[in-house]
């Protein structure tokens, strides 16, 4: 199946990162530290940026958090981390931006939720204030509608209209429409207040995969704003990875989406950077971008009763990913490389020949040797107790000889 051409949306500049307008799909993530804790937040932002997050969102929910934002930006700059920061505002953003202009200036983008920007009569004035701050400081805005915090006035209006139809629609269809309408009407209001289309990104995020796909397909038809993709709450572990992969891959295959976030629930003690790695792997396996050399390895079977090839595949994959922060500038193009670590003679030589560099390890009962292939040609056969170390050295030499700037 071919990939549909990307829908060309309005391009938005967030700090030094281009979003939309045909630019590569951008990976973003969000901290889960207390933003008022400057040291912890700075450290996590650097971890996320080093892992490959090109935009990082931080919670700005209190005066303490708003006070901290400028210092967070200053410390990042001093440490050489120029990743743009996005301020995540709910309920009181208008007050915080007014009271803390340094916060308003330090952020590269504001995130507004139409369902949480105000209630009743206060909604429009508070939304207007947020947009006016964006105009004053020349900042783009993501208008992010969430199914769990949908503006109830929009839903109520559509339900009332639906009752008068000859053939009323079901509630799920009305809810989908309310999410889309909330985003589009808020964007139109922002434009009326002076915010240009090149300063607006939309998102309409819910947790149901099929509903999300339907919403974004319709939203994409009705506007040319840049679009941010992601499930609101993807979940934990494999469930979250599978849900996000299923939803986002379908949409990107259809040419929809300019930025993505994988909203994984972190497992206890796990790194926050996992969501960045998953986002990159989705984009790379779909063929949209390359971030780190891909390791091709077999799943194992009765021919591979030893776990040696599994350990080697993990070691090589870890080595490649951990080296990428340095290699990005030192070895341009290395992110497109493929490394095969195969477990037996059935597919081992063939996959190794097809990769840039590959090794075919001996399976159960096979001769205890491991041929290595570089660009389809067997260059050496490894044997003995240092196969893993020797192969890693060969990979390093291959990278130095083929990708040096």
Coordinates of C-alpha atoms in Angstrom, one line a residue:
X1 CA 0.0 0.0 0.0
X2 CA 1.4 3.4 -0.9
X3 CA 1.5 6.4 1.4
X4 CA -0.8 9.2 0.5
X5 CA 0.8 12.6 -0.2
X6 CA 1.1 14.7 2.9
X7 CA -1.6 17.3 3.2
X8 CA 0.1 20.6 3.0
X9 CA -1.0 22.7 6.0
X10 CA 0.0 26.1 7.1
X11 CA 3.5 26.1 8.4
X12 CA 4.0 27.2 12.0
X13 CA 7.4 28.1 13.5
X14 CA 7.9 27.0 17.1
X15 CA 11.2 28.4 18.2
X16 CA 13.5 27.0 15.6
X17 CA 11.3 24.0 14.7
X18 CA 9.1 24.1 11.6
X19 CA 5.7 22.4 11.9
X20 CA 3.4 21.8 8.9
X21 CA 3.8 23.2 5.4
X22 CA 5.4 20.0 4.2
X23 CA 8.1 19.9 7.0
X24 CA 9.0 16.5 8.4
X25 CA 6.6 15.2 11.1
X26 CA 7.8 16.5 14.5
X27 CA 8.2 14.5 17.6
X28 CA 7.1 16.1 20.9
X29 CA 6.8 14.9 24.5
X30 CA 5.8 16.3 27.9
X31 CA 7.5 16.4 31.3
X32 CA 5.9 14.9 34.4
X33 CA 8.0 16.7 36.9
X34 CA 6.6 19.5 39.1
X35 CA 7.5 22.5 36.9
X36 CA 8.2 24.6 40.1
X37 CA 11.1 22.2 40.7
X38 CA 13.5 23.8 38.3
X39 CA 16.3 21.3 38.7
X40 CA 14.2 18.2 38.1
X41 CA 12.4 19.8 35.2
X42 CA 15.5 21.0 33.5
X43 CA 17.1 17.5 33.8
X44 CA 14.1 15.8 32.4
X45 CA 13.8 18.2 29.5
X46 CA 17.4 17.6 28.6
X47 CA 16.8 13.8 28.8
X48 CA 13.8 14.1 26.5
X49 CA 15.6 16.4 24.0
X50 CA 18.7 14.1 24.0
X51 CA 16.4 11.2 23.3
X52 CA 15.1 13.1 20.3
X53 CA 12.1 15.1 21.4
X54 CA 12.0 18.2 19.2
X55 CA 9.4 20.0 21.3
X56 CA 8.8 19.6 25.0
X57 CA 5.6 20.6 26.8
X58 CA 5.6 21.6 30.5
X59 CA 2.7 22.1 32.8
X60 CA 2.1 25.7 33.9
X61 CA -0.7 25.3 36.4
X62 CA 0.3 27.6 39.3
X63 CA 2.1 30.8 40.2
X64 CA 5.1 28.8 41.4
X65 CA 5.3 27.0 38.0
X66 CA 4.9 30.2 36.0
X67 CA 7.6 31.8 38.1
X68 CA 10.0 28.9 37.3
X69 CA 9.6 28.9 33.5
X70 CA 12.0 31.7 32.7
X71 CA 14.7 30.2 34.9
X72 CA 14.1 26.8 33.3
X73 CA 14.7 28.4 29.9
X74 CA 17.8 30.2 31.1
X75 CA 19.3 27.0 32.5
X76 CA 18.6 25.1 29.4
X77 CA 20.2 27.7 27.3
X78 CA 23.3 27.7 29.5
X79 CA 23.5 24.0 29.1
X80 CA 23.3 24.2 25.3
X81 CA 19.8 22.8 25.1
X82 CA 17.7 24.9 22.7
X83 CA 14.6 22.7 22.5
X84 CA 11.5 24.9 22.3
X85 CA 9.2 24.8 25.4
X86 CA 5.4 24.6 25.2
X87 CA 3.3 25.9 28.1
X88 CA 0.4 23.7 29.0
X89 CA -2.4 25.9 30.3
X90 CA -5.8 25.0 31.8
X91 CA -8.3 27.1 33.8
X92 CA -6.0 29.9 34.9
X93 CA -3.6 30.5 32.0
X94 CA -4.9 34.0 31.4
X95 CA -4.0 35.1 34.9
X96 CA -0.6 33.5 34.9
X97 CA 0.5 35.0 31.6
X98 CA -0.7 38.4 32.7
X99 CA 1.1 38.2 36.1
X100 CA 4.3 36.6 34.8
X101 CA 5.4 38.2 31.5
X102 CA 8.8 36.5 31.7
X103 CA 6.9 33.2 31.5
X104 CA 5.0 34.4 28.5
X105 CA 8.2 35.4 26.8
X106 CA 10.2 32.3 27.6
X107 CA 7.7 29.8 26.2
X108 CA 7.8 29.1 22.4
X109 CA 4.1 28.1 22.2
X110 CA 1.0 28.1 24.4
X111 CA -1.4 25.2 24.6
X112 CA -5.0 26.1 25.2
X113 CA -7.9 23.7 25.9
X114 CA -11.2 25.3 24.9
X115 CA -13.1 23.2 27.4
X116 CA -10.9 24.4 30.3
X117 CA -10.3 28.0 29.4
X118 CA -13.3 29.3 31.3
X119 CA -16.9 28.5 32.1
X120 CA -20.1 30.2 31.1
X121 CA -19.8 34.0 30.6
X122 CA -16.1 34.0 31.6
X123 CA -15.1 31.6 28.7
X124 CA -14.9 34.1 25.8
X125 CA -13.1 36.9 27.8
X126 CA -10.5 34.4 29.1
X127 CA -10.0 32.8 25.7
X128 CA -9.6 36.3 24.3
X129 CA -7.0 37.1 26.9
X130 CA -4.9 34.0 26.0
X131 CA -5.0 34.9 22.3
X132 CA -4.1 38.5 23.0
X133 CA -1.0 37.4 24.9
X134 CA -0.1 35.1 22.0
X135 CA -0.3 38.1 19.7
X136 CA 1.6 40.4 22.0
X137 CA 4.5 38.0 22.4
X138 CA 4.3 36.6 18.8
X139 CA 3.7 33.0 20.0
X140 CA 1.9 30.2 18.2
X141 CA -0.9 28.4 20.0
X142 CA -2.1 24.9 20.0
X143 CA -5.9 24.8 20.4
X144 CA -6.2 21.3 21.8
X145 CA -9.7 19.8 22.3
X146 CA -9.9 16.8 24.5
X147 CA -12.8 14.4 24.6
X148 CA -12.6 14.2 28.4
X149 CA -12.8 18.0 28.8
X150 CA -15.0 18.9 25.9
X151 CA -16.7 22.3 26.0
X152 CA -20.2 21.3 27.1
X153 CA -21.8 24.4 25.6
X154 CA -20.9 23.2 22.1
X155 CA -22.1 19.7 22.8
X156 CA -25.4 21.0 24.2
X157 CA -26.0 23.2 21.2
X158 CA -25.4 20.4 18.8
X159 CA -27.6 18.0 20.8
X160 CA -30.4 20.6 20.7
X161 CA -30.0 21.0 16.9
X162 CA -30.0 17.2 16.5
X163 CA -33.3 16.8 18.2
X164 CA -35.0 18.9 15.6
X165 CA -33.6 16.8 12.7
X166 CA -36.0 14.4 10.8
X167 CA -33.4 11.6 11.4
X168 CA -31.4 12.4 14.5
X169 CA -27.9 11.1 14.7
X170 CA -26.5 8.9 17.5
X171 CA -24.7 10.5 20.5
X172 CA -21.2 9.3 19.4
X173 CA -21.6 11.0 16.0
X174 CA -22.7 14.2 17.8
X175 CA -19.8 14.1 20.2
X176 CA -17.3 13.7 17.4
X177 CA -18.8 16.7 15.6
X178 CA -18.8 18.7 18.8
X179 CA -15.0 18.0 19.2
X180 CA -14.3 19.2 15.7
X181 CA -16.6 22.2 15.9
X182 CA -15.0 23.3 19.2
X183 CA -11.6 23.3 17.6
X184 CA -12.7 25.0 14.4
X185 CA -14.8 27.7 16.1
X186 CA -12.0 28.4 18.6
X187 CA -9.5 28.8 15.7
X188 CA -11.8 31.1 13.8
X189 CA -12.2 33.2 17.0
X190 CA -8.4 33.3 17.4
X191 CA -8.1 34.6 13.8
X192 CA -10.7 37.3 14.5
X193 CA -8.6 38.4 17.4
X194 CA -5.6 38.8 15.2
X195 CA -3.7 35.5 15.5
X196 CA -2.6 34.4 12.0
X197 CA -3.2 30.9 10.6
X198 CA 0.6 30.4 10.7
X199 CA 0.3 30.7 14.5
X200 CA -2.4 28.0 15.0
X201 CA -2.1 24.3 15.5
X202 CA -5.2 22.2 16.2
X203 CA -5.6 18.9 17.9
X204 CA -8.7 16.8 18.7
X205 CA -7.6 14.0 21.0
X206 CA -9.6 11.2 22.6
X207 CA -8.6 7.7 23.8
X208 CA -10.6 5.5 21.4
X209 CA -8.6 4.6 18.3
X210 CA -11.4 4.3 15.7
X211 CA -13.1 7.5 17.0
X212 CA -9.8 9.4 16.8
X213 CA -9.2 8.3 13.2
X214 CA -12.7 9.4 12.2
X215 CA -12.3 12.8 13.9
X216 CA -9.0 13.6 12.3
X217 CA -10.1 12.5 8.9
X218 CA -13.0 14.9 9.1
X219 CA -11.0 17.7 10.7
X220 CA -8.4 17.4 7.9
X221 CA -11.1 17.9 5.3
X222 CA -12.4 21.1 6.8
X223 CA -9.2 23.1 7.5
X224 CA -5.6 23.6 6.5
X225 CA -4.3 24.3 10.0
X226 CA -1.3 22.3 11.1
X227 CA -2.5 19.3 13.1
X228 CA -1.0 17.6 16.2
X229 CA -1.8 13.9 16.5
X230 CA -2.0 11.7 19.6
X231 CA -4.4 9.7 21.8
X232 CA -5.3 11.6 24.9
X233 CA -4.4 8.7 27.2
X234 CA -2.7 5.9 25.2
X235 CA -2.3 3.6 28.3
X236 CA 0.7 1.7 29.7
X237 CA 3.2 -0.7 28.1
X238 CA 2.3 -2.7 25.1
X239 CA -1.3 -1.5 25.1
X240 CA -0.3 2.2 24.9
X241 CA 2.3 1.4 22.2
X242 CA -0.2 -0.6 20.1
X243 CA -3.0 1.9 20.4
X244 CA -0.9 4.8 19.4
X245 CA 0.8 2.9 16.5
X246 CA -2.6 1.8 15.2
X247 CA -4.2 5.2 15.3
X248 CA -1.4 7.4 14.2
X249 CA -0.1 5.1 11.5
X250 CA -3.5 5.0 9.8
X251 CA -3.7 8.8 9.8
X252 CA -0.1 9.5 8.7
X253 CA -0.6 6.9 5.9
X254 CA -3.4 9.1 4.7
X255 CA -1.2 12.2 4.7
X256 CA -2.6 13.6 8.0
X257 CA -0.5 15.0 10.8
X258 CA 2.3 17.4 11.4
X259 CA 3.4 16.7 15.0
X260 CA 2.9 13.6 17.1
X261 CA 3.1 12.6 20.8
X262 CA 2.8 9.2 22.3
X263 CA 1.0 9.7 25.6
X264 CA 2.2 6.6 27.4
X265 CA 1.6 6.0 31.1
X266 CA 5.1 5.3 32.4
X267 CA 5.6 2.0 34.1
X268 CA 7.0 2.5 37.7
X269 CA 10.6 3.4 37.5
X270 CA 10.8 3.5 33.7
X271 CA 12.2 6.4 31.8
X272 CA 10.0 9.2 30.5
X273 CA 12.0 9.0 27.2
X274 CA 10.2 5.8 26.2
X275 CA 7.4 7.8 24.6
X276 CA 10.0 9.6 22.5
X277 CA 11.6 6.4 21.3
X278 CA 8.1 4.9 20.4
X279 CA 7.3 8.0 18.4
X280 CA 10.5 7.8 16.5
X281 CA 10.1 4.1 15.8
X282 CA 6.6 4.6 14.5
X283 CA 7.9 7.3 12.1
X284 CA 10.9 5.3 11.1
X285 CA 9.2 2.0 10.5
X286 CA 6.5 3.8 8.5
X287 CA 9.3 5.4 6.3
X288 CA 8.6 9.0 7.2
X289 CA 11.8 9.8 9.0
X290 CA 15.1 8.2 10.2
X291 CA 16.4 8.8 13.7
X292 CA 18.7 5.9 14.6
X293 CA 20.1 2.9 12.8
X294 CA 17.5 0.1 12.7
X295 CA 18.4 -3.3 14.1
X296 CA 16.8 -6.2 12.2
X297 CA 16.6 -9.4 14.3
X298 CA 14.6 -12.6 14.2
X299 CA 12.1 -13.7 16.8
X300 CA 13.9 -17.0 17.5
X301 CA 12.5 -20.6 17.2
X302 CA 13.5 -24.2 17.9
X303 CA 16.7 -23.6 15.9
X304 CA 17.8 -20.9 18.3
X305 CA 17.6 -22.4 21.7
X306 CA 20.5 -20.2 22.9
X307 CA 19.7 -16.7 23.8
X308 CA 23.0 -15.4 22.5
X309 CA 21.6 -13.7 19.4
X310 CA 18.9 -12.0 21.6
X311 CA 21.6 -10.6 23.9
X312 CA 23.7 -9.4 21.0
X313 CA 20.7 -7.8 19.3
X314 CA 19.9 -5.9 22.5
X315 CA 23.5 -4.9 23.0
X316 CA 23.8 -3.5 19.5
X317 CA 20.5 -1.7 19.6
X318 CA 21.3 -0.1 22.9
X319 CA 24.8 0.8 21.7
X320 CA 23.4 2.5 18.5
X321 CA 20.7 4.4 20.3
X322 CA 22.9 5.6 23.1
X323 CA 25.6 6.8 20.6
X324 CA 23.2 8.8 18.4
X325 CA 23.3 12.1 20.4
X326 CA 27.0 12.3 19.4
X327 CA 26.7 10.6 16.0
X328 CA 24.0 13.0 14.7
X329 CA 26.6 15.6 13.9
X330 CA 29.7 13.4 13.7
X331 CA 28.3 10.8 11.2
X332 CA 25.5 12.4 9.1
X333 CA 23.3 9.8 7.5
X334 CA 24.1 7.1 10.0
X335 CA 20.5 7.1 11.1
X336 CA 19.5 5.4 7.9
X337 CA 21.8 2.4 8.4
X338 CA 20.4 -1.1 9.0
X339 CA 22.1 -3.7 11.1
X340 CA 21.0 -7.3 11.0
X341 CA 21.5 -9.7 14.0
X342 CA 20.2 -13.1 13.0
X343 CA 20.0 -16.3 14.9
X344 CA 20.5 -19.2 12.4
X345 CA 21.3 -20.1 8.9
X346 CA 17.7 -20.1 7.5
X347 CA 17.3 -16.4 7.0
X348 CA 20.6 -15.2 8.6
X349 CA 22.8 -14.8 5.5
X350 CA 20.0 -13.4 3.4
X351 CA 18.9 -10.7 5.9
X352 CA 22.6 -9.9 6.7
X353 CA 23.3 -9.4 3.0
X354 CA 20.3 -7.1 2.6
X355 CA 21.3 -4.9 5.6
X356 CA 24.2 -2.4 5.5
X357 CA 26.0 -4.7 7.9
X358 CA 24.8 -8.0 9.4
X359 CA 25.9 -11.1 11.3
X360 CA 24.4 -14.6 11.1
X361 CA 24.9 -16.3 14.4
X362 CA 25.0 -20.1 14.6
X363 CA 21.8 -21.8 15.5
X364 CA 21.3 -25.1 17.4
X365 CA 23.6 -27.8 16.0
X366 CA 25.2 -25.4 13.4
X367 CA 28.9 -24.9 13.1
X368 CA 30.0 -22.4 15.8
X369 CA 31.0 -19.6 13.4
X370 CA 29.3 -16.3 12.6
X371 CA 29.8 -14.8 9.1
X372 CA 29.6 -11.0 8.9
X373 CA 28.3 -9.2 5.7
X374 CA 29.0 -5.6 4.8
X375 CA 27.0 -4.2 1.9
X376 CA 26.1 -7.7 0.8
X377 CA 29.6 -9.1 0.8
X378 CA 31.0 -11.5 3.4
X379 CA 34.0 -9.8 4.9
X380 CA 34.9 -12.0 7.9
X381 CA 33.8 -15.0 9.9
X382 CA 33.8 -14.6 13.7
X383 CA 34.3 -17.4 16.2
X384 CA 35.2 -17.9 19.8
X385 CA 34.1 -16.1 22.9
X386 CA 34.4 -12.5 21.7
X387 CA 32.0 -12.5 18.8
X388 CA 29.8 -9.8 20.4
X389 CA 32.7 -7.5 21.1
X390 CA 34.3 -8.0 17.7
X391 CA 31.0 -7.4 15.9
X392 CA 30.5 -4.2 17.7
X393 CA 34.0 -3.1 16.7
X394 CA 33.2 -3.9 13.1
X395 CA 30.0 -1.9 13.3
X396 CA 32.0 1.1 14.6
X397 CA 34.6 0.8 11.9
X398 CA 31.8 0.6 9.2
X399 CA 30.2 3.8 10.5
X400 CA 33.5 5.6 10.6
X401 CA 34.4 4.6 7.1
X402 CA 30.9 5.2 5.5
X403 CA 29.4 8.2 7.4
X404 CA 32.2 10.5 8.5
X405 CA 31.4 14.1 7.7

